[in-house]
Amino acid sequence: MNPLTHYIETIYNILLGYTPNEEETLIKMHTRYLEELGDMSFPIPLKNWYHFTKKPQNSECETIFQYKLKENDVDDALQQLVKHLNVVLLNVCCFKTIKNSAHLFLERPILFHEGIQKVLNSNSTYGQYHLFKRNIKLIIANSAYLSKNHNIMDLTTLRLLIIKETIERLLTLTTNCDSKDFIEVTISQNNNTKPTIVCGPVLNELGIKDLEHKAIDFFNKRIVDMRLMAQHRYRVNMKSPCDWNELFSKLGIASVTIELLSNKPHKSAKVDLNDLSSANKGPSFIFYNCARLSILLKEFESKVDKGIYQELPKVHKIDFALLKQPEEWELLYVYILQFPHVIKSCIKGVEKGNVNPQHLITFLSSLSSVFSVYYRRVRILTEPRDHMFNLIHARIYLLRGVQVVFHNALKLLNINPVKEM
């Protein structure tokens, strides 16, 4: 079980005496301002919990702490809650109340160790979240009329196929069922059957459905754009352009995927083939930081091979308490530990036709931003001094975990990880 899932279930059990279904989100995992707001929070007033407690409006209890813990004072109740949590190895280092919410700050070294060990042991399967007990089969409405030839395929059909294939990969990661029992879910450009995943149209720069351009036009334009981006924005030196043709072909196709998935599936996607900023805003930044991470880890291995750096010890020997930079905790807590929850958020409503693959794009963009800030602000591969190796090793383990998440998220989009750029 994911450590955060275990933590949330434990808090529910202490406050309510049972764990509600997974749709409930009263206990929130934070993704921003962790230093100020802590890592988790939940509302204190009992009225926010009425659908769990079934307490009448005129109940004498005013806070959730009075319901089961029988504590009237909020601070005393939080101290009792933390004591309970720490007994089950959920170490909370401190807490505070902000307005009408309780905010918990988790013990970081413990979660660094648990999270990094989990992601590295799971590797390519990290992110699995067993949601479905029966198989789900996606059916394209009126598929007989759709051409899969990129030379004649319109952009809306291309978007529909990309959404379908992404959902199928997400289902592979979230279905744990050997049964032949299955449910069919239709994906269509029209909301005419139930359950249906609706694919909104691709609009041109004028806001009209694009019927002029074909899939091959979009791919070819973004291939050129990615090459220009690499040369001018990221200053990639291409001494032998032919060696880069395959890479930029893959990047161009991947850029199209990211653009067409960046919005909710049922909403329209606006595409301007002549607007280079579309490729610049998201895809190229994601690919560049994926490559930068790969190069950094390769440089570490090279220095180990040359005897400049000490070899990486086993993970249980690493002192993760040395990781004190705010971005280090954010990379672990928001992007490694919460990755399985992002997968869940993308696919959990598929049986009702509600999917959110755009969450993967948002996740990758945010991860790239945090890593980019960290990479520029912190010198990770420092001088080879004995007293620095413990810190270097802790950071390398963290970044290895980040790389696993990076690669697994890209593979869900059918994008091969970028190792150089």
PDB file of N, CA, C and O in Angstrom, residues 164-215:
ATOM      1  N   LYS A 164      -8.059   7.547 -26.371  1.00  0.00           N
ATOM      2  CA  LYS A 164      -8.408   6.126 -26.185  1.00  0.00           C
ATOM      3  C   LYS A 164      -7.195   5.305 -25.777  1.00  0.00           C
ATOM      4  O   LYS A 164      -7.242   4.521 -24.818  1.00  0.00           O
ATOM      5  N   GLU A 165      -6.087   5.468 -26.478  1.00  0.00           N
ATOM      6  CA  GLU A 165      -4.890   4.666 -26.188  1.00  0.00           C
ATOM      7  C   GLU A 165      -4.303   5.007 -24.824  1.00  0.00           C
ATOM      8  O   GLU A 165      -3.803   4.130 -24.113  1.00  0.00           O
ATOM      9  N   THR A 166      -4.380   6.279 -24.432  1.00  0.00           N
ATOM     10  CA  THR A 166      -3.889   6.680 -23.113  1.00  0.00           C
ATOM     11  C   THR A 166      -4.743   6.063 -22.016  1.00  0.00           C
ATOM     12  O   THR A 166      -4.217   5.561 -21.005  1.00  0.00           O
ATOM     13  N   ILE A 167      -6.051   6.078 -22.197  1.00  0.00           N
ATOM     14  CA  ILE A 167      -6.955   5.474 -21.213  1.00  0.00           C
ATOM     15  C   ILE A 167      -6.691   3.978 -21.095  1.00  0.00           C
ATOM     16  O   ILE A 167      -6.692   3.421 -19.987  1.00  0.00           O
ATOM     17  N   GLU A 168      -6.453   3.320 -22.205  1.00  0.00           N
ATOM     18  CA  GLU A 168      -6.183   1.878 -22.174  1.00  0.00           C
ATOM     19  C   GLU A 168      -4.905   1.571 -21.395  1.00  0.00           C
ATOM     20  O   GLU A 168      -4.851   0.590 -20.648  1.00  0.00           O
ATOM     21  N   ARG A 169      -3.894   2.407 -21.537  1.00  0.00           N
ATOM     22  CA  ARG A 169      -2.664   2.185 -20.764  1.00  0.00           C
ATOM     23  C   ARG A 169      -2.910   2.451 -19.277  1.00  0.00           C
ATOM     24  O   ARG A 169      -2.368   1.748 -18.418  1.00  0.00           O
ATOM     25  N   LEU A 170      -3.723   3.451 -18.971  1.00  0.00           N
ATOM     26  CA  LEU A 170      -4.077   3.716 -17.570  1.00  0.00           C
ATOM     27  C   LEU A 170      -4.866   2.555 -16.983  1.00  0.00           C
ATOM     28  O   LEU A 170      -4.684   2.183 -15.824  1.00  0.00           O
ATOM     29  N   LEU A 171      -5.737   1.949 -17.770  1.00  0.00           N
ATOM     30  CA  LEU A 171      -6.527   0.809 -17.299  1.00  0.00           C
ATOM     31  C   LEU A 171      -5.636  -0.396 -17.013  1.00  0.00           C
ATOM     32  O   LEU A 171      -5.878  -1.146 -16.059  1.00  0.00           O
ATOM     33  N   THR A 172      -4.616  -0.583 -17.825  1.00  0.00           N
ATOM     34  CA  THR A 172      -3.679  -1.680 -17.589  1.00  0.00           C
ATOM     35  C   THR A 172      -3.014  -1.541 -16.228  1.00  0.00           C
ATOM     36  O   THR A 172      -2.765  -2.532 -15.533  1.00  0.00           O
ATOM     37  N   LEU A 173      -2.778  -0.308 -15.812  1.00  0.00           N
ATOM     38  CA  LEU A 173      -2.098  -0.046 -14.540  1.00  0.00           C
ATOM     39  C   LEU A 173      -3.051  -0.101 -13.353  1.00  0.00           C
ATOM     40  O   LEU A 173      -2.609  -0.235 -12.214  1.00  0.00           O
ATOM     41  N   THR A 174      -4.357  -0.017 -13.603  1.00  0.00           N
ATOM     42  CA  THR A 174      -5.308   0.108 -12.496  1.00  0.00           C
ATOM     43  C   THR A 174      -6.326  -1.032 -12.419  1.00  0.00           C
ATOM     44  O   THR A 174      -7.204  -1.004 -11.563  1.00  0.00           O
ATOM     45  N   THR A 175      -6.205  -2.025 -13.298  1.00  0.00           N
ATOM     46  CA  THR A 175      -7.132  -3.157 -13.276  1.00  0.00           C
ATOM     47  C   THR A 175      -6.417  -4.398 -12.789  1.00  0.00           C
ATOM     48  O   THR A 175      -5.384  -4.785 -13.336  1.00  0.00           O
ATOM     49  N   ASN A 176      -6.976  -5.034 -11.775  1.00  0.00           N
ATOM     50  CA  ASN A 176      -6.404  -6.261 -11.227  1.00  0.00           C
ATOM     51  C   ASN A 176      -7.466  -7.347 -11.301  1.00  0.00           C
ATOM     52  O   ASN A 176      -8.150  -7.650 -10.335  1.00  0.00           O
ATOM     53  N   CYS A 177      -7.618  -7.916 -12.483  1.00  0.00           N
ATOM     54  CA  CYS A 177      -8.732  -8.834 -12.697  1.00  0.00           C
ATOM     55  C   CYS A 177      -8.396  -9.844 -13.778  1.00  0.00           C
ATOM     56  O   CYS A 177      -8.002  -9.486 -14.880  1.00  0.00           O
ATOM     57  N   ASP A 178      -8.560 -11.120 -13.459  1.00  0.00           N
ATOM     58  CA  ASP A 178      -8.382 -12.191 -14.442  1.00  0.00           C
ATOM     59  C   ASP A 178      -9.722 -12.660 -14.990  1.00  0.00           C
ATOM     60  O   ASP A 178      -9.786 -13.577 -15.805  1.00  0.00           O
ATOM     61  N   SER A 179     -10.797 -12.061 -14.532  1.00  0.00           N
ATOM     62  CA  SER A 179     -12.136 -12.479 -14.930  1.00  0.00           C
ATOM     63  C   SER A 179     -12.417 -12.125 -16.386  1.00  0.00           C
ATOM     64  O   SER A 179     -11.880 -11.152 -16.925  1.00  0.00           O
ATOM     65  N   LYS A 180     -13.276 -12.913 -17.016  1.00  0.00           N
ATOM     66  CA  LYS A 180     -13.707 -12.615 -18.379  1.00  0.00           C
ATOM     67  C   LYS A 180     -14.860 -11.616 -18.384  1.00  0.00           C
ATOM     68  O   LYS A 180     -15.286 -11.158 -19.440  1.00  0.00           O
ATOM     69  N   ASP A 181     -15.352 -11.295 -17.202  1.00  0.00           N
ATOM     70  CA  ASP A 181     -16.420 -10.305 -17.075  1.00  0.00           C
ATOM     71  C   ASP A 181     -15.874  -8.924 -17.427  1.00  0.00           C
ATOM     72  O   ASP A 181     -14.802  -8.535 -16.978  1.00  0.00           O
ATOM     73  N   PHE A 182     -16.605  -8.191 -18.266  1.00  0.00           N
ATOM     74  CA  PHE A 182     -16.132  -6.864 -18.639  1.00  0.00           C
ATOM     75  C   PHE A 182     -17.312  -5.932 -18.915  1.00  0.00           C
ATOM     76  O   PHE A 182     -18.446  -6.373 -19.118  1.00  0.00           O
ATOM     77  N   ILE A 183     -17.006  -4.656 -18.899  1.00  0.00           N
ATOM     78  CA  ILE A 183     -17.972  -3.624 -19.231  1.00  0.00           C
ATOM     79  C   ILE A 183     -17.432  -2.845 -20.425  1.00  0.00           C
ATOM     80  O   ILE A 183     -16.230  -2.623 -20.529  1.00  0.00           O
ATOM     81  N   GLU A 184     -18.321  -2.462 -21.328  1.00  0.00           N
ATOM     82  CA  GLU A 184     -17.915  -1.670 -22.480  1.00  0.00           C
ATOM     83  C   GLU A 184     -18.194  -0.193 -22.216  1.00  0.00           C
ATOM     84  O   GLU A 184     -19.252   0.169 -21.706  1.00  0.00           O
ATOM     85  N   VAL A 185     -17.227   0.630 -22.540  1.00  0.00           N
ATOM     86  CA  VAL A 185     -17.384   2.085 -22.448  1.00  0.00           C
ATOM     87  C   VAL A 185     -17.088   2.651 -23.830  1.00  0.00           C
ATOM     88  O   VAL A 185     -16.051   2.357 -24.423  1.00  0.00           O
ATOM     89  N   THR A 186     -18.009   3.447 -24.328  1.00  0.00           N
ATOM     90  CA  THR A 186     -17.858   4.005 -25.668  1.00  0.00           C
ATOM     91  C   THR A 186     -17.120   5.337 -25.615  1.00  0.00           C
ATOM     92  O   THR A 186     -17.328   6.140 -24.705  1.00  0.00           O
ATOM     93  N   ILE A 187     -16.263   5.558 -26.592  1.00  0.00           N
ATOM     94  CA  ILE A 187     -15.621   6.859 -26.754  1.00  0.00           C
ATOM     95  C   ILE A 187     -16.057   7.406 -28.105  1.00  0.00           C
ATOM     96  O   ILE A 187     -16.022   6.701 -29.119  1.00  0.00           O
ATOM     97  N   SER A 188     -16.504   8.631 -28.111  1.00  0.00           N
ATOM     98  CA  SER A 188     -17.145   9.167 -29.301  1.00  0.00           C
ATOM     99  C   SER A 188     -16.938  10.661 -29.399  1.00  0.00           C
ATOM    100  O   SER A 188     -16.647  11.337 -28.405  1.00  0.00           O
ATOM    101  N   GLN A 189     -17.133  11.193 -30.600  1.00  0.00           N
ATOM    102  CA  GLN A 189     -17.117  12.640 -30.790  1.00  0.00           C
ATOM    103  C   GLN A 189     -18.477  13.251 -30.456  1.00  0.00           C
ATOM    104  O   GLN A 189     -18.628  14.470 -30.437  1.00  0.00           O
ATOM    105  N   ASN A 190     -19.465  12.393 -30.183  1.00  0.00           N
ATOM    106  CA  ASN A 190     -20.804  12.858 -29.836  1.00  0.00           C
ATOM    107  C   ASN A 190     -21.295  12.142 -28.589  1.00  0.00           C
ATOM    108  O   ASN A 190     -21.039  10.958 -28.397  1.00  0.00           O
ATOM    109  N   ASN A 191     -22.024  12.858 -27.762  1.00  0.00           N
ATOM    110  CA  ASN A 191     -22.551  12.283 -26.525  1.00  0.00           C
ATOM    111  C   ASN A 191     -23.906  11.637 -26.801  1.00  0.00           C
ATOM    112  O   ASN A 191     -24.946  12.107 -26.363  1.00  0.00           O
ATOM    113  N   ASN A 192     -23.883  10.521 -27.536  1.00  0.00           N
ATOM    114  CA  ASN A 192     -25.141   9.905 -27.959  1.00  0.00           C
ATOM    115  C   ASN A 192     -25.408   8.541 -27.341  1.00  0.00           C
ATOM    116  O   ASN A 192     -26.473   7.975 -27.530  1.00  0.00           O
ATOM    117  N   THR A 193     -24.435   7.992 -26.610  1.00  0.00           N
ATOM    118  CA  THR A 193     -24.645   6.714 -25.935  1.00  0.00           C
ATOM    119  C   THR A 193     -24.065   6.793 -24.531  1.00  0.00           C
ATOM    120  O   THR A 193     -23.247   7.639 -24.233  1.00  0.00           O
ATOM    121  N   LYS A 194     -24.510   5.893 -23.680  1.00  0.00           N
ATOM    122  CA  LYS A 194     -24.044   5.871 -22.291  1.00  0.00           C
ATOM    123  C   LYS A 194     -23.501   4.482 -21.959  1.00  0.00           C
ATOM    124  O   LYS A 194     -24.094   3.482 -22.371  1.00  0.00           O
ATOM    125  N   PRO A 195     -22.433   4.357 -21.136  1.00  0.00           N
ATOM    126  CA  PRO A 195     -21.551   5.474 -20.769  1.00  0.00           C
ATOM    127  C   PRO A 195     -20.669   5.893 -21.927  1.00  0.00           C
ATOM    128  O   PRO A 195     -20.247   5.045 -22.716  1.00  0.00           O
ATOM    129  N   THR A 196     -20.390   7.157 -22.059  1.00  0.00           N
ATOM    130  CA  THR A 196     -19.604   7.665 -23.177  1.00  0.00           C
ATOM    131  C   THR A 196     -18.513   8.606 -22.694  1.00  0.00           C
ATOM    132  O   THR A 196     -18.770   9.492 -21.887  1.00  0.00           O
ATOM    133  N   ILE A 197     -17.322   8.402 -23.231  1.00  0.00           N
ATOM    134  CA  ILE A 197     -16.243   9.379 -23.077  1.00  0.00           C
ATOM    135  C   ILE A 197     -16.303  10.253 -24.317  1.00  0.00           C
ATOM    136  O   ILE A 197     -16.151   9.763 -25.439  1.00  0.00           O
ATOM    137  N   VAL A 198     -16.586  11.517 -24.126  1.00  0.00           N
ATOM    138  CA  VAL A 198     -16.751  12.426 -25.256  1.00  0.00           C
ATOM    139  C   VAL A 198     -15.419  13.084 -25.584  1.00  0.00           C
ATOM    140  O   VAL A 198     -14.727  13.586 -24.695  1.00  0.00           O
ATOM    141  N   CYS A 199     -15.063  13.063 -26.862  1.00  0.00           N
ATOM    142  CA  CYS A 199     -13.856  13.737 -27.338  1.00  0.00           C
ATOM    143  C   CYS A 199     -14.254  15.034 -28.005  1.00  0.00           C
ATOM    144  O   CYS A 199     -14.941  15.033 -29.038  1.00  0.00           O
ATOM    145  N   GLY A 200     -13.851  16.168 -27.431  1.00  0.00           N
ATOM    146  CA  GLY A 200     -14.158  17.465 -28.021  1.00  0.00           C
ATOM    147  C   GLY A 200     -13.355  17.702 -29.289  1.00  0.00           C
ATOM    148  O   GLY A 200     -12.327  17.063 -29.528  1.00  0.00           O
ATOM    149  N   PRO A 201     -13.798  18.627 -30.120  1.00  0.00           N
ATOM    150  CA  PRO A 201     -13.134  18.878 -31.406  1.00  0.00           C
ATOM    151  C   PRO A 201     -11.811  19.612 -31.257  1.00  0.00           C
ATOM    152  O   PRO A 201     -11.565  20.280 -30.246  1.00  0.00           O
ATOM    153  N   VAL A 202     -10.972  19.499 -32.259  1.00  0.00           N
ATOM    154  CA  VAL A 202      -9.748  20.293 -32.347  1.00  0.00           C
ATOM    155  C   VAL A 202     -10.067  21.524 -33.181  1.00  0.00           C
ATOM    156  O   VAL A 202     -10.524  21.410 -34.328  1.00  0.00           O
ATOM    157  N   LEU A 203      -9.860  22.695 -32.600  1.00  0.00           N
ATOM    158  CA  LEU A 203     -10.174  23.956 -33.265  1.00  0.00           C
ATOM    159  C   LEU A 203      -8.918  24.597 -33.835  1.00  0.00           C
ATOM    160  O   LEU A 203      -7.825  24.431 -33.289  1.00  0.00           O
ATOM    161  N   ASN A 204      -9.084  25.343 -34.918  1.00  0.00           N
ATOM    162  CA  ASN A 204      -7.948  26.065 -35.494  1.00  0.00           C
ATOM    163  C   ASN A 204      -7.790  27.413 -34.810  1.00  0.00           C
ATOM    164  O   ASN A 204      -8.480  27.727 -33.840  1.00  0.00           O
ATOM    165  N   GLU A 205      -6.882  28.232 -35.320  1.00  0.00           N
ATOM    166  CA  GLU A 205      -6.589  29.514 -34.682  1.00  0.00           C
ATOM    167  C   GLU A 205      -7.775  30.469 -34.690  1.00  0.00           C
ATOM    168  O   GLU A 205      -7.822  31.428 -33.923  1.00  0.00           O
ATOM    169  N   LEU A 206      -8.778  30.188 -35.543  1.00  0.00           N
ATOM    170  CA  LEU A 206      -9.974  31.028 -35.607  1.00  0.00           C
ATOM    171  C   LEU A 206     -11.083  30.521 -34.683  1.00  0.00           C
ATOM    172  O   LEU A 206     -12.158  31.121 -34.613  1.00  0.00           O
ATOM    173  N   GLY A 207     -10.822  29.413 -33.969  1.00  0.00           N
ATOM    174  CA  GLY A 207     -11.828  28.857 -33.080  1.00  0.00           C
ATOM    175  C   GLY A 207     -12.856  28.003 -33.786  1.00  0.00           C
ATOM    176  O   GLY A 207     -13.925  27.720 -33.231  1.00  0.00           O
ATOM    177  N   ILE A 208     -12.537  27.561 -35.001  1.00  0.00           N
ATOM    178  CA  ILE A 208     -13.436  26.714 -35.797  1.00  0.00           C
ATOM    179  C   ILE A 208     -12.836  25.318 -35.890  1.00  0.00           C
ATOM    180  O   ILE A 208     -11.616  25.161 -35.946  1.00  0.00           O
ATOM    181  N   LYS A 209     -13.691  24.290 -35.915  1.00  0.00           N
ATOM    182  CA  LYS A 209     -13.190  22.923 -36.017  1.00  0.00           C
ATOM    183  C   LYS A 209     -12.288  22.792 -37.241  1.00  0.00           C
ATOM    184  O   LYS A 209     -12.659  23.143 -38.355  1.00  0.00           O
ATOM    185  N   ASP A 210     -11.078  22.279 -37.004  1.00  0.00           N
ATOM    186  CA  ASP A 210     -10.070  22.176 -38.064  1.00  0.00           C
ATOM    187  C   ASP A 210     -10.363  20.970 -38.944  1.00  0.00           C
ATOM    188  O   ASP A 210     -10.200  19.823 -38.536  1.00  0.00           O
ATOM    189  N   LEU A 211     -10.813  21.255 -40.161  1.00  0.00           N
ATOM    190  CA  LEU A 211     -11.066  20.198 -41.148  1.00  0.00           C
ATOM    191  C   LEU A 211     -10.056  20.257 -42.287  1.00  0.00           C
ATOM    192  O   LEU A 211     -10.087  19.428 -43.191  1.00  0.00           O
ATOM    193  N   GLU A 212      -9.176  21.253 -42.222  1.00  0.00           N
ATOM    194  CA  GLU A 212      -8.206  21.454 -43.296  1.00  0.00           C
ATOM    195  C   GLU A 212      -6.958  20.605 -43.116  1.00  0.00           C
ATOM    196  O   GLU A 212      -6.499  19.929 -44.047  1.00  0.00           O
ATOM    197  N   HIS A 213      -6.391  20.612 -41.903  1.00  0.00           N
ATOM    198  CA  HIS A 213      -5.121  19.931 -41.673  1.00  0.00           C
ATOM    199  C   HIS A 213      -5.330  18.464 -41.321  1.00  0.00           C
ATOM    200  O   HIS A 213      -6.342  18.090 -40.733  1.00  0.00           O
ATOM    201  N   LYS A 214      -4.352  17.666 -41.673  1.00  0.00           N
ATOM    202  CA  LYS A 214      -4.375  16.238 -41.363  1.00  0.00           C
ATOM    203  C   LYS A 214      -3.335  15.930 -40.281  1.00  0.00           C
ATOM    204  O   LYS A 214      -2.467  16.748 -39.982  1.00  0.00           O
ATOM    205  N   ALA A 215      -3.439  14.748 -39.730  1.00  0.00           N
ATOM    206  CA  ALA A 215      -2.526  14.352 -38.654  1.00  0.00           C
ATOM    207  C   ALA A 215      -1.073  14.494 -39.082  1.00  0.00           C
ATOM    208  O   ALA A 215      -0.230  14.980 -38.316  1.00  0.00           O
TER     209      ALA A 215
END
